[in-house]
Amino acid sequence: MIWFLLYNVLSPFLLLGALLAACFSGRGRQWVRESLNWRALSQRLGLSGSNPRAAIAIHAASLGEARSLANFLKVIHQEAPHQAVHMTCMTTAGLQFIETAYIPKGWVETASLVPLDIWPAAALFFSKMRRLKVFILVETELWPNLIAEAKNRGLFLCLINGRLSEKTKKWLGWFPSLGRHLFGSFDAICLTEEGGRDYLKTLGVQAHSLTVTGNIKWDTATGQAVLEQAAFADARNRMGLGREEFLWVAASTREGEEEIVLSVFKEIFARRKELRLAIAPRHVERNLEVLKLAQAYGFRAVLLSRLTKGLSAEVPVVVVDEFGVLTKFYDAADGVFVGGTLVPKIGGHNFLEPAARGRPIAIGPYFENFKEVGEEFIEAQALVVARGAKELVAIMEGWVKNPDIRFRLGGRAKEMFQNFSGATQKTWSVLKNLGVAS
């Protein structure tokens, strides 16, 4: 196809442009530094990292997607223990998590950084995977050369936890033939929401390949949740929080949201000195930027890595600068705000883990990534939406003043969460029908 030829002609130049642009951003510079060692570079180029014993290869974009696959990988290990699994990731943080969390358990045999989506790298990667039968992509990881190589080699190609954000639908609207070809290449597509299946049907994707399985993140959050009151008290004790202190966790915040959160916190803190705030920026490398912002609002704030004593009225703000600890803050939280929802064009980050713990949750008006589920939660009064700082002040102050309000909201969130579990088994059933377990 013409678009595929153009993609391969232009992709080296686009990659070079992306590398140059990355040098001017904090996250980009970090990615470049991480990629400029021989182990990472050789894996990006497809020269190393392949596992010739692997029967199943799974690609997850980053740390968040890798974490969400815990229950799914456990099911594969239980149902098909003889099938070696190789897992790839875009980021070194995700790769490190796989190597420390999944490989020691035996759920994954080997892991590597995913090769760049240029033809030689993709071809080299797959050429060494001589026993590979299945290639599984997670969510919206649609890489044309990886998909084409997998199909050319006769692999079963599956997309799991697939979701179509408004941004994805927009570019599919611009290039419908590209979308039809990419999605039409999959033998099975497991979608999180009914709307995704309806949209792909209109695009021309065969209905028999589309199944709505739900979101496997729900099941992973269930496995990780700490729901008992004793565990709640223990988590708060470990953070030095007294019974009367109120911990507000602002999770996965994006640029432009921290200012709103801090202004809300400042207004309420002036009246309620028992309020404490933990801000966890979505991109942990922004921690110093967020710390300085909190200090500019007049607070004595500290990074989590340097917190030696608990939070107090004198030091009421902590900025989370460590990976993998957000769930501990959910365990201890009295109220949660989930970011990526107060600023447009992000689409929102998932609120599953605080819901699993029965925590009251507030989000902003931009939650396109979880539109159907979010609307069901809102209709069930299991989630509240703040359209700006003024509404967020009213919500948070209501939670601080009236525990019954937040307990009812958190209880409904937990009930709704439990209604949505089971996606892992549904996804595995689809793959098993393709012969993955044999």
PDB file of C-alpha atoms in Angstrom, residues 110-224:
ATOM      1  CA  THR A 110      12.682 -12.921  29.145  1.00  0.00           C
ATOM      2  CA  ALA A 111      12.140  -9.222  28.450  1.00  0.00           C
ATOM      3  CA  SER A 112      13.632  -6.477  26.298  1.00  0.00           C
ATOM      4  CA  LEU A 113      12.998  -3.018  24.934  1.00  0.00           C
ATOM      5  CA  VAL A 114      10.798  -3.156  21.851  1.00  0.00           C
ATOM      6  CA  PRO A 115      12.675  -2.603  18.571  1.00  0.00           C
ATOM      7  CA  LEU A 116      12.150   0.649  16.718  1.00  0.00           C
ATOM      8  CA  ASP A 117       9.340   0.413  14.176  1.00  0.00           C
ATOM      9  CA  ILE A 118      11.641   0.491  11.172  1.00  0.00           C
ATOM     10  CA  TRP A 119      11.714  -2.502   8.839  1.00  0.00           C
ATOM     11  CA  PRO A 120      15.255  -3.832   9.506  1.00  0.00           C
ATOM     12  CA  ALA A 121      14.842  -3.697  13.303  1.00  0.00           C
ATOM     13  CA  ALA A 122      11.407  -5.362  13.243  1.00  0.00           C
ATOM     14  CA  ALA A 123      12.618  -8.058  10.824  1.00  0.00           C
ATOM     15  CA  LEU A 124      15.723  -8.812  12.913  1.00  0.00           C
ATOM     16  CA  PHE A 125      13.673  -9.059  16.099  1.00  0.00           C
ATOM     17  CA  PHE A 126      11.206 -11.598  14.701  1.00  0.00           C
ATOM     18  CA  SER A 127      13.802 -13.568  12.700  1.00  0.00           C
ATOM     19  CA  LYS A 128      15.369 -14.822  15.939  1.00  0.00           C
ATOM     20  CA  MET A 129      12.022 -15.802  17.528  1.00  0.00           C
ATOM     21  CA  ARG A 130      11.896 -19.154  15.779  1.00  0.00           C
ATOM     22  CA  ARG A 131       9.216 -20.787  17.971  1.00  0.00           C
ATOM     23  CA  LEU A 132       6.960 -17.766  18.231  1.00  0.00           C
ATOM     24  CA  LYS A 133       3.258 -18.432  17.598  1.00  0.00           C
ATOM     25  CA  VAL A 134       1.454 -15.399  19.032  1.00  0.00           C
ATOM     26  CA  PHE A 135       2.212 -11.678  19.121  1.00  0.00           C
ATOM     27  CA  ILE A 136       0.047  -9.689  21.552  1.00  0.00           C
ATOM     28  CA  LEU A 137      -0.162  -5.896  21.586  1.00  0.00           C
ATOM     29  CA  VAL A 138      -1.722  -3.972  24.475  1.00  0.00           C
ATOM     30  CA  GLU A 139      -4.187  -1.052  24.277  1.00  0.00           C
ATOM     31  CA  THR A 140      -3.246   1.239  21.350  1.00  0.00           C
ATOM     32  CA  GLU A 141       0.211  -0.016  20.370  1.00  0.00           C
ATOM     33  CA  LEU A 142      -0.283  -0.024  16.589  1.00  0.00           C
ATOM     34  CA  TRP A 143       3.172  -0.225  15.003  1.00  0.00           C
ATOM     35  CA  PRO A 144       2.892  -0.882  11.225  1.00  0.00           C
ATOM     36  CA  ASN A 145       6.214  -2.698  10.720  1.00  0.00           C
ATOM     37  CA  LEU A 146       5.866  -4.906  13.787  1.00  0.00           C
ATOM     38  CA  ILE A 147       2.319  -5.792  12.720  1.00  0.00           C
ATOM     39  CA  ALA A 148       3.370  -6.445   9.102  1.00  0.00           C
ATOM     40  CA  GLU A 149       6.320  -8.643  10.135  1.00  0.00           C
ATOM     41  CA  ALA A 150       4.143 -10.663  12.498  1.00  0.00           C
ATOM     42  CA  LYS A 151       1.551 -11.287   9.776  1.00  0.00           C
ATOM     43  CA  ASN A 152       4.194 -12.125   7.159  1.00  0.00           C
ATOM     44  CA  ARG A 153       5.607 -14.775   9.489  1.00  0.00           C
ATOM     45  CA  GLY A 154       2.186 -16.366  10.034  1.00  0.00           C
ATOM     46  CA  LEU A 155       1.829 -15.424  13.690  1.00  0.00           C
ATOM     47  CA  PHE A 156      -1.499 -15.081  15.450  1.00  0.00           C
ATOM     48  CA  LEU A 157      -1.834 -11.338  16.021  1.00  0.00           C
ATOM     49  CA  CYS A 158      -3.922 -10.116  18.952  1.00  0.00           C
ATOM     50  CA  LEU A 159      -4.782  -6.740  20.464  1.00  0.00           C
ATOM     51  CA  ILE A 160      -5.888  -6.904  24.094  1.00  0.00           C
ATOM     52  CA  ASN A 161      -7.370  -4.223  26.325  1.00  0.00           C
ATOM     53  CA  GLY A 162      -7.899  -2.254  23.138  1.00  0.00           C
ATOM     54  CA  ARG A 163      -9.371   1.193  23.513  1.00  0.00           C
ATOM     55  CA  LEU A 164     -10.107   3.968  21.052  1.00  0.00           C
ATOM     56  CA  SER A 165      -9.545   7.424  22.482  1.00  0.00           C
ATOM     57  CA  GLU A 166     -10.969  10.496  20.788  1.00  0.00           C
ATOM     58  CA  LYS A 167      -7.443  11.268  19.573  1.00  0.00           C
ATOM     59  CA  THR A 168      -7.170   7.808  17.968  1.00  0.00           C
ATOM     60  CA  LYS A 169     -10.573   8.189  16.314  1.00  0.00           C
ATOM     61  CA  LYS A 170      -9.480  11.549  14.958  1.00  0.00           C
ATOM     62  CA  TRP A 171      -6.472  10.199  13.092  1.00  0.00           C
ATOM     63  CA  LEU A 172      -8.474   7.165  11.965  1.00  0.00           C
ATOM     64  CA  GLY A 173     -10.937   9.638  10.471  1.00  0.00           C
ATOM     65  CA  TRP A 174      -8.100  11.231   8.526  1.00  0.00           C
ATOM     66  CA  PHE A 175      -6.656   7.890   7.341  1.00  0.00           C
ATOM     67  CA  PRO A 176      -9.514   5.356   7.304  1.00  0.00           C
ATOM     68  CA  SER A 177      -7.747   2.950   4.931  1.00  0.00           C
ATOM     69  CA  LEU A 178      -4.711   2.903   7.230  1.00  0.00           C
ATOM     70  CA  GLY A 179      -6.893   2.152  10.246  1.00  0.00           C
ATOM     71  CA  ARG A 180      -8.852  -0.508   8.364  1.00  0.00           C
ATOM     72  CA  HIS A 181      -5.605  -2.211   7.314  1.00  0.00           C
ATOM     73  CA  LEU A 182      -3.952  -2.077  10.757  1.00  0.00           C
ATOM     74  CA  PHE A 183      -6.975  -3.242  12.748  1.00  0.00           C
ATOM     75  CA  GLY A 184      -7.922  -5.701  10.007  1.00  0.00           C
ATOM     76  CA  SER A 185      -4.543  -7.407  10.440  1.00  0.00           C
ATOM     77  CA  PHE A 186      -5.477  -8.745  13.875  1.00  0.00           C
ATOM     78  CA  ASP A 187      -6.904 -12.223  14.324  1.00  0.00           C
ATOM     79  CA  ALA A 188      -8.543 -11.082  17.561  1.00  0.00           C
ATOM     80  CA  ILE A 189      -9.218  -7.667  19.075  1.00  0.00           C
ATOM     81  CA  CYS A 190     -10.336  -7.566  22.716  1.00  0.00           C
ATOM     82  CA  LEU A 191     -11.889  -4.184  23.492  1.00  0.00           C
ATOM     83  CA  THR A 192     -12.579  -2.446  26.780  1.00  0.00           C
ATOM     84  CA  GLU A 193     -15.838  -0.789  25.685  1.00  0.00           C
ATOM     85  CA  GLU A 194     -18.792  -1.394  23.374  1.00  0.00           C
ATOM     86  CA  GLY A 195     -18.227   1.932  21.620  1.00  0.00           C
ATOM     87  CA  GLY A 196     -14.849   0.729  20.365  1.00  0.00           C
ATOM     88  CA  ARG A 197     -16.402  -2.303  18.683  1.00  0.00           C
ATOM     89  CA  ASP A 198     -19.104  -0.189  17.059  1.00  0.00           C
ATOM     90  CA  TYR A 199     -16.532   2.261  15.704  1.00  0.00           C
ATOM     91  CA  LEU A 200     -14.271  -0.442  14.251  1.00  0.00           C
ATOM     92  CA  LYS A 201     -17.275  -2.038  12.539  1.00  0.00           C
ATOM     93  CA  THR A 202     -18.018   1.261  10.798  1.00  0.00           C
ATOM     94  CA  LEU A 203     -14.368   1.351   9.750  1.00  0.00           C
ATOM     95  CA  GLY A 204     -14.832  -1.987   7.987  1.00  0.00           C
ATOM     96  CA  VAL A 205     -13.120  -4.338  10.444  1.00  0.00           C
ATOM     97  CA  GLN A 206     -14.648  -7.830  10.433  1.00  0.00           C
ATOM     98  CA  ALA A 207     -17.095  -8.263  13.314  1.00  0.00           C
ATOM     99  CA  HIS A 208     -15.951 -11.838  14.075  1.00  0.00           C
ATOM    100  CA  SER A 209     -12.541 -10.544  15.204  1.00  0.00           C
ATOM    101  CA  LEU A 210     -14.029  -8.054  17.702  1.00  0.00           C
ATOM    102  CA  THR A 211     -14.913  -8.959  21.300  1.00  0.00           C
ATOM    103  CA  VAL A 212     -15.771  -6.663  24.198  1.00  0.00           C
ATOM    104  CA  THR A 213     -13.984  -8.202  27.175  1.00  0.00           C
ATOM    105  CA  GLY A 214     -13.782  -5.212  29.517  1.00  0.00           C
ATOM    106  CA  ASN A 215     -10.667  -3.684  31.000  1.00  0.00           C
ATOM    107  CA  ILE A 216      -8.115  -6.077  32.508  1.00  0.00           C
ATOM    108  CA  LYS A 217      -6.846  -3.214  34.671  1.00  0.00           C
ATOM    109  CA  TRP A 218      -9.943  -3.769  36.814  1.00  0.00           C
ATOM    110  CA  ASP A 219      -8.761  -7.284  37.669  1.00  0.00           C
ATOM    111  CA  THR A 220      -5.197  -6.201  38.398  1.00  0.00           C
ATOM    112  CA  ALA A 221      -6.467  -3.471  40.717  1.00  0.00           C
ATOM    113  CA  THR A 222      -8.622  -6.060  42.506  1.00  0.00           C
ATOM    114  CA  GLY A 223      -5.559  -8.192  43.132  1.00  0.00           C
ATOM    115  CA  GLN A 224      -3.584  -5.263  44.520  1.00  0.00           C
TER     116      GLN A 224
END
